mmCIF file of N, CA and C in Angstrom:
data_model
loop_
_atom_site.group_PDB
_atom_site.id
_atom_site.type_symbol
_atom_site.label_atom_id
_atom_site.label_comp_id
_atom_site.label_asym_id
_atom_site.label_seq_id
_atom_site.Cartn_x
_atom_site.Cartn_y
_atom_site.Cartn_z
ATOM 1 N N MET Y 1 0.822 -1.194 0.000
ATOM 2 C CA MET Y 1 0.000 0.000 0.000
ATOM 3 C C MET Y 1 0.867 1.259 0.000
ATOM 4 N N LYS Y 2 1.840 1.311 0.921
ATOM 5 C CA LYS Y 2 2.668 2.505 1.035
ATOM 6 C C LYS Y 2 3.494 2.744 -0.232
ATOM 7 N N ASN Y 3 3.967 1.663 -0.859
ATOM 8 C CA ASN Y 3 4.737 1.821 -2.098
ATOM 9 C C ASN Y 3 3.896 2.476 -3.192
ATOM 10 N N ARG Y 4 2.628 2.089 -3.257
ATOM 11 C CA ARG Y 4 1.737 2.686 -4.254
ATOM 12 C C ARG Y 4 1.514 4.165 -3.970
ATOM 13 N N VAL Y 5 1.402 4.521 -2.705
ATOM 14 C CA VAL Y 5 1.213 5.926 -2.329
ATOM 15 C C VAL Y 5 2.460 6.728 -2.678
ATOM 16 N N VAL Y 6 3.645 6.190 -2.373
ATOM 17 C CA VAL Y 6 4.903 6.883 -2.680
ATOM 18 C C VAL Y 6 5.032 7.098 -4.189
ATOM 19 N N ARG Y 7 4.757 6.073 -4.962
ATOM 20 C CA ARG Y 7 4.837 6.201 -6.423
ATOM 21 C C ARG Y 7 3.821 7.200 -6.955
ATOM 22 N N GLY Y 8 2.628 7.195 -6.383
ATOM 23 C CA GLY Y 8 1.603 8.151 -6.797
ATOM 24 C C GLY Y 8 1.995 9.585 -6.495
ATOM 25 N N ILE Y 9 2.556 9.804 -5.309
ATOM 26 C CA ILE Y 9 3.000 11.148 -4.939
ATOM 27 C C ILE Y 9 4.142 11.593 -5.842
ATOM 28 N N ALA Y 10 5.117 10.720 -6.077
ATOM 29 C CA ALA Y 10 6.252 11.072 -6.932
ATOM 30 C C ALA Y 10 5.780 11.388 -8.353
ATOM 31 N N GLY Y 11 4.901 10.576 -8.889
ATOM 32 C CA GLY Y 11 4.382 10.836 -10.233
ATOM 33 C C GLY Y 11 3.618 12.139 -10.314
ATOM 34 N N THR Y 12 2.826 12.428 -9.291
ATOM 35 C CA THR Y 12 2.086 13.690 -9.254
ATOM 36 C C THR Y 12 3.035 14.871 -9.184
ATOM 37 N N PHE Y 13 4.054 14.786 -8.313
ATOM 38 C CA PHE Y 13 5.042 15.868 -8.211
ATOM 39 C C PHE Y 13 5.722 16.121 -9.551
ATOM 40 N N ILE Y 14 6.096 15.056 -10.239
ATOM 41 C CA ILE Y 14 6.783 15.210 -11.519
ATOM 42 C C ILE Y 14 5.872 15.854 -12.552
ATOM 43 N N LEU Y 15 4.651 15.366 -12.674
ATOM 44 C CA LEU Y 15 3.737 15.928 -13.674
ATOM 45 C C LEU Y 15 3.387 17.384 -13.371
ATOM 46 N N VAL Y 16 3.142 17.698 -12.098
ATOM 47 C CA VAL Y 16 2.816 19.079 -11.733
ATOM 48 C C VAL Y 16 4.002 19.997 -11.984
ATOM 49 N N SER Y 17 5.208 19.550 -11.639
ATOM 50 C CA SER Y 17 6.380 20.401 -11.864
ATOM 51 C C SER Y 17 6.651 20.606 -13.356
ATOM 52 N N LEU Y 18 6.367 19.595 -14.164
ATOM 53 C CA LEU Y 18 6.523 19.777 -15.611
ATOM 54 C C LEU Y 18 5.520 20.790 -16.151
ATOM 55 N N LEU Y 19 4.280 20.727 -15.679
ATOM 56 C CA LEU Y 19 3.287 21.717 -16.091
ATOM 57 C C LEU Y 19 3.684 23.119 -15.635
ATOM 58 N N LEU Y 20 4.193 23.227 -14.411
ATOM 59 C CA LEU Y 20 4.644 24.529 -13.925
ATOM 60 C C LEU Y 20 5.824 25.046 -14.744
ATOM 61 N N ALA Y 21 6.705 24.139 -15.171
ATOM 62 C CA ALA Y 21 7.844 24.555 -15.996
ATOM 63 C C ALA Y 21 7.380 25.059 -17.356
ATOM 64 N N ILE Y 22 6.337 24.453 -17.902
ATOM 65 C CA ILE Y 22 5.831 24.872 -19.211
ATOM 66 C C ILE Y 22 5.100 26.206 -19.116
ATOM 67 N N TYR Y 23 4.257 26.350 -18.091
ATOM 68 C CA TYR Y 23 3.363 27.500 -18.042
ATOM 69 C C TYR Y 23 3.816 28.636 -17.122
ATOM 70 N N VAL Y 24 4.753 28.375 -16.205
ATOM 71 C CA VAL Y 24 5.147 29.417 -15.250
ATOM 72 C C VAL Y 24 6.606 29.808 -15.445
ATOM 73 N N ASN Y 25 7.521 28.867 -15.153
ATOM 74 C CA ASN Y 25 8.944 29.179 -15.221
ATOM 75 C C ASN Y 25 9.720 27.878 -15.364
ATOM 76 N N GLN Y 26 10.745 27.898 -16.197
ATOM 77 C CA GLN Y 26 11.528 26.682 -16.431
ATOM 78 C C GLN Y 26 12.312 26.219 -15.207
ATOM 79 N N ASN Y 27 12.484 27.080 -14.231
ATOM 80 C CA ASN Y 27 13.208 26.688 -13.020
ATOM 81 C C ASN Y 27 12.488 25.594 -12.233
ATOM 82 N N TRP Y 28 11.211 25.349 -12.517
ATOM 83 C CA TRP Y 28 10.491 24.246 -11.878
ATOM 84 C C TRP Y 28 11.078 22.901 -12.270
ATOM 85 N N LEU Y 29 11.860 22.854 -13.344
ATOM 86 C CA LEU Y 29 12.504 21.590 -13.732
ATOM 87 C C LEU Y 29 13.507 21.130 -12.682
ATOM 88 N N TRP Y 30 14.022 22.059 -11.860
ATOM 89 C CA TRP Y 30 14.905 21.673 -10.761
ATOM 90 C C TRP Y 30 14.160 20.804 -9.757
ATOM 91 N N PHE Y 31 12.882 21.092 -9.545
ATOM 92 C CA PHE Y 31 12.074 20.263 -8.648
ATOM 93 C C PHE Y 31 11.887 18.872 -9.238
ATOM 94 N N THR Y 32 11.675 18.801 -10.549
ATOM 95 C CA THR Y 32 11.562 17.509 -11.231
ATOM 96 C C THR Y 32 12.851 16.709 -11.040
ATOM 97 N N ALA Y 33 13.992 17.379 -11.199
ATOM 98 C CA ALA Y 33 15.280 16.715 -11.010
ATOM 99 C C ALA Y 33 15.460 16.244 -9.571
ATOM 100 N N PHE Y 34 14.997 17.042 -8.624
ATOM 101 C CA PHE Y 34 15.083 16.672 -7.210
ATOM 102 C C PHE Y 34 14.280 15.408 -6.923
ATOM 103 N N VAL Y 35 13.072 15.330 -7.446
ATOM 104 C CA VAL Y 35 12.237 14.140 -7.248
ATOM 105 C C VAL Y 35 12.900 12.925 -7.892
ATOM 106 N N GLY Y 36 13.415 13.098 -9.108
ATOM 107 C CA GLY Y 36 14.097 11.991 -9.782
ATOM 108 C C GLY Y 36 15.331 11.520 -9.029
ATOM 109 N N ALA Y 37 16.095 12.464 -8.498
ATOM 110 C CA ALA Y 37 17.294 12.112 -7.730
ATOM 111 C C ALA Y 37 16.913 11.353 -6.455
ATOM 112 N N ASN Y 38 15.824 11.757 -5.810
ATOM 113 C CA ASN Y 38 15.379 11.040 -4.613
ATOM 114 C C ASN Y 38 14.903 9.634 -4.950
ATOM 115 N N LEU Y 39 14.233 9.475 -6.086
ATOM 116 C CA LEU Y 39 13.820 8.136 -6.506
ATOM 117 C C LEU Y 39 15.041 7.252 -6.770
ATOM 118 N N LEU Y 40 16.062 7.823 -7.405
ATOM 119 C CA LEU Y 40 17.285 7.072 -7.686
ATOM 120 C C LEU Y 40 17.996 6.674 -6.401
ATOM 121 N N GLN Y 41 18.177 7.626 -5.482
ATOM 122 C CA GLN Y 41 18.884 7.294 -4.241
ATOM 123 C C GLN Y 41 18.099 6.290 -3.411
ATOM 124 N N SER Y 42 16.775 6.356 -3.433
ATOM 125 C CA SER Y 42 16.001 5.387 -2.651
ATOM 126 C C SER Y 42 16.116 3.982 -3.226
ATOM 127 N N SER Y 43 16.310 3.881 -4.530
ATOM 128 C CA SER Y 43 16.499 2.557 -5.120
ATOM 129 C C SER Y 43 17.865 1.973 -4.763
ATOM 130 N N LEU Y 44 18.838 2.836 -4.506
ATOM 131 C CA LEU Y 44 20.182 2.372 -4.156
ATOM 132 C C LEU Y 44 20.345 2.119 -2.663
ATOM 133 N N THR Y 45 19.729 2.970 -1.842
ATOM 134 C CA THR Y 45 19.936 2.885 -0.393
ATOM 135 C C THR Y 45 18.802 2.182 0.338
ATOM 136 N N LYS Y 46 17.679 1.959 -0.340
ATOM 137 C CA LYS Y 46 16.476 1.355 0.257
ATOM 138 C C LYS Y 46 15.924 2.205 1.399
ATOM 139 N N TRP Y 47 16.161 3.523 1.352
ATOM 140 C CA TRP Y 47 15.588 4.473 2.299
ATOM 141 C C TRP Y 47 14.934 5.591 1.504
ATOM 142 N N CYS Y 48 13.729 5.932 1.868
ATOM 143 C CA CYS Y 48 12.980 6.956 1.155
ATOM 144 C C CYS Y 48 12.391 7.940 2.169
ATOM 145 N N LEU Y 49 12.644 9.217 1.965
ATOM 146 C CA LEU Y 49 12.127 10.245 2.865
ATOM 147 C C LEU Y 49 10.602 10.215 2.899
ATOM 148 N N MET Y 50 9.972 10.019 1.759
ATOM 149 C CA MET Y 50 8.512 9.999 1.721
ATOM 150 C C MET Y 50 7.970 8.823 2.527
ATOM 151 N N ASP Y 51 8.661 7.684 2.537
ATOM 152 C CA ASP Y 51 8.256 6.555 3.385
ATOM 153 C C ASP Y 51 8.243 6.968 4.855
ATOM 154 N N THR Y 52 9.287 7.658 5.264
ATOM 155 C CA THR Y 52 9.389 8.108 6.649
ATOM 156 C C THR Y 52 8.265 9.079 6.989
ATOM 157 N N ILE Y 53 7.992 10.005 6.092
ATOM 158 C CA ILE Y 53 6.919 10.984 6.312
ATOM 159 C C ILE Y 53 5.568 10.275 6.417
ATOM 160 N N LEU Y 54 5.326 9.332 5.519
ATOM 161 C CA LEU Y 54 4.050 8.608 5.538
ATOM 162 C C LEU Y 54 3.899 7.766 6.809
ATOM 163 N N GLU Y 55 4.997 7.164 7.276
ATOM 164 C CA GLU Y 55 4.933 6.395 8.519
ATOM 165 C C GLU Y 55 4.529 7.292 9.679
ATOM 166 N N ARG Y 56 5.108 8.490 9.733
ATOM 167 C CA ARG Y 56 4.783 9.417 10.821
ATOM 168 C C ARG Y 56 3.349 9.931 10.721
ATOM 169 N N LEU Y 57 2.805 9.921 9.507
ATOM 170 C CA LEU Y 57 1.412 10.326 9.332
ATOM 171 C C LEU Y 57 0.450 9.184 9.593
ATOM 172 N N GLY Y 58 1.000 7.970 9.791
ATOM 173 C CA GLY Y 58 0.156 6.837 10.133
ATOM 174 C C GLY Y 58 -0.267 5.964 8.982
ATOM 175 N N VAL Y 59 0.344 6.132 7.816
ATOM 176 C CA VAL Y 59 0.018 5.271 6.675
ATOM 177 C C VAL Y 59 0.717 3.929 6.872
ATOM 178 N N LYS Y 60 -0.056 2.874 6.808
ATOM 179 C CA LYS Y 60 0.486 1.525 7.030
ATOM 180 C C LYS Y 60 1.101 0.989 5.752
ATOM 181 N N GLY Y 61 2.146 0.173 5.914
ATOM 182 C CA GLY Y 61 2.842 -0.426 4.793
ATOM 183 C C GLY Y 61 2.191 -1.665 4.404
#
């Protein structure tokens, strides 16, 4: 369950930041890069900040 929530949040962040980059300012692409970098590091280290945040909010794995 939690993995699906993390993937959904990451996908939403990426799509929203891309729309903001198109319609507002290209600097929003830095946010897209940040999300991508966090996804990459979580695949290597098996630790994800969003997992920690969701656990503290009470979302069960």
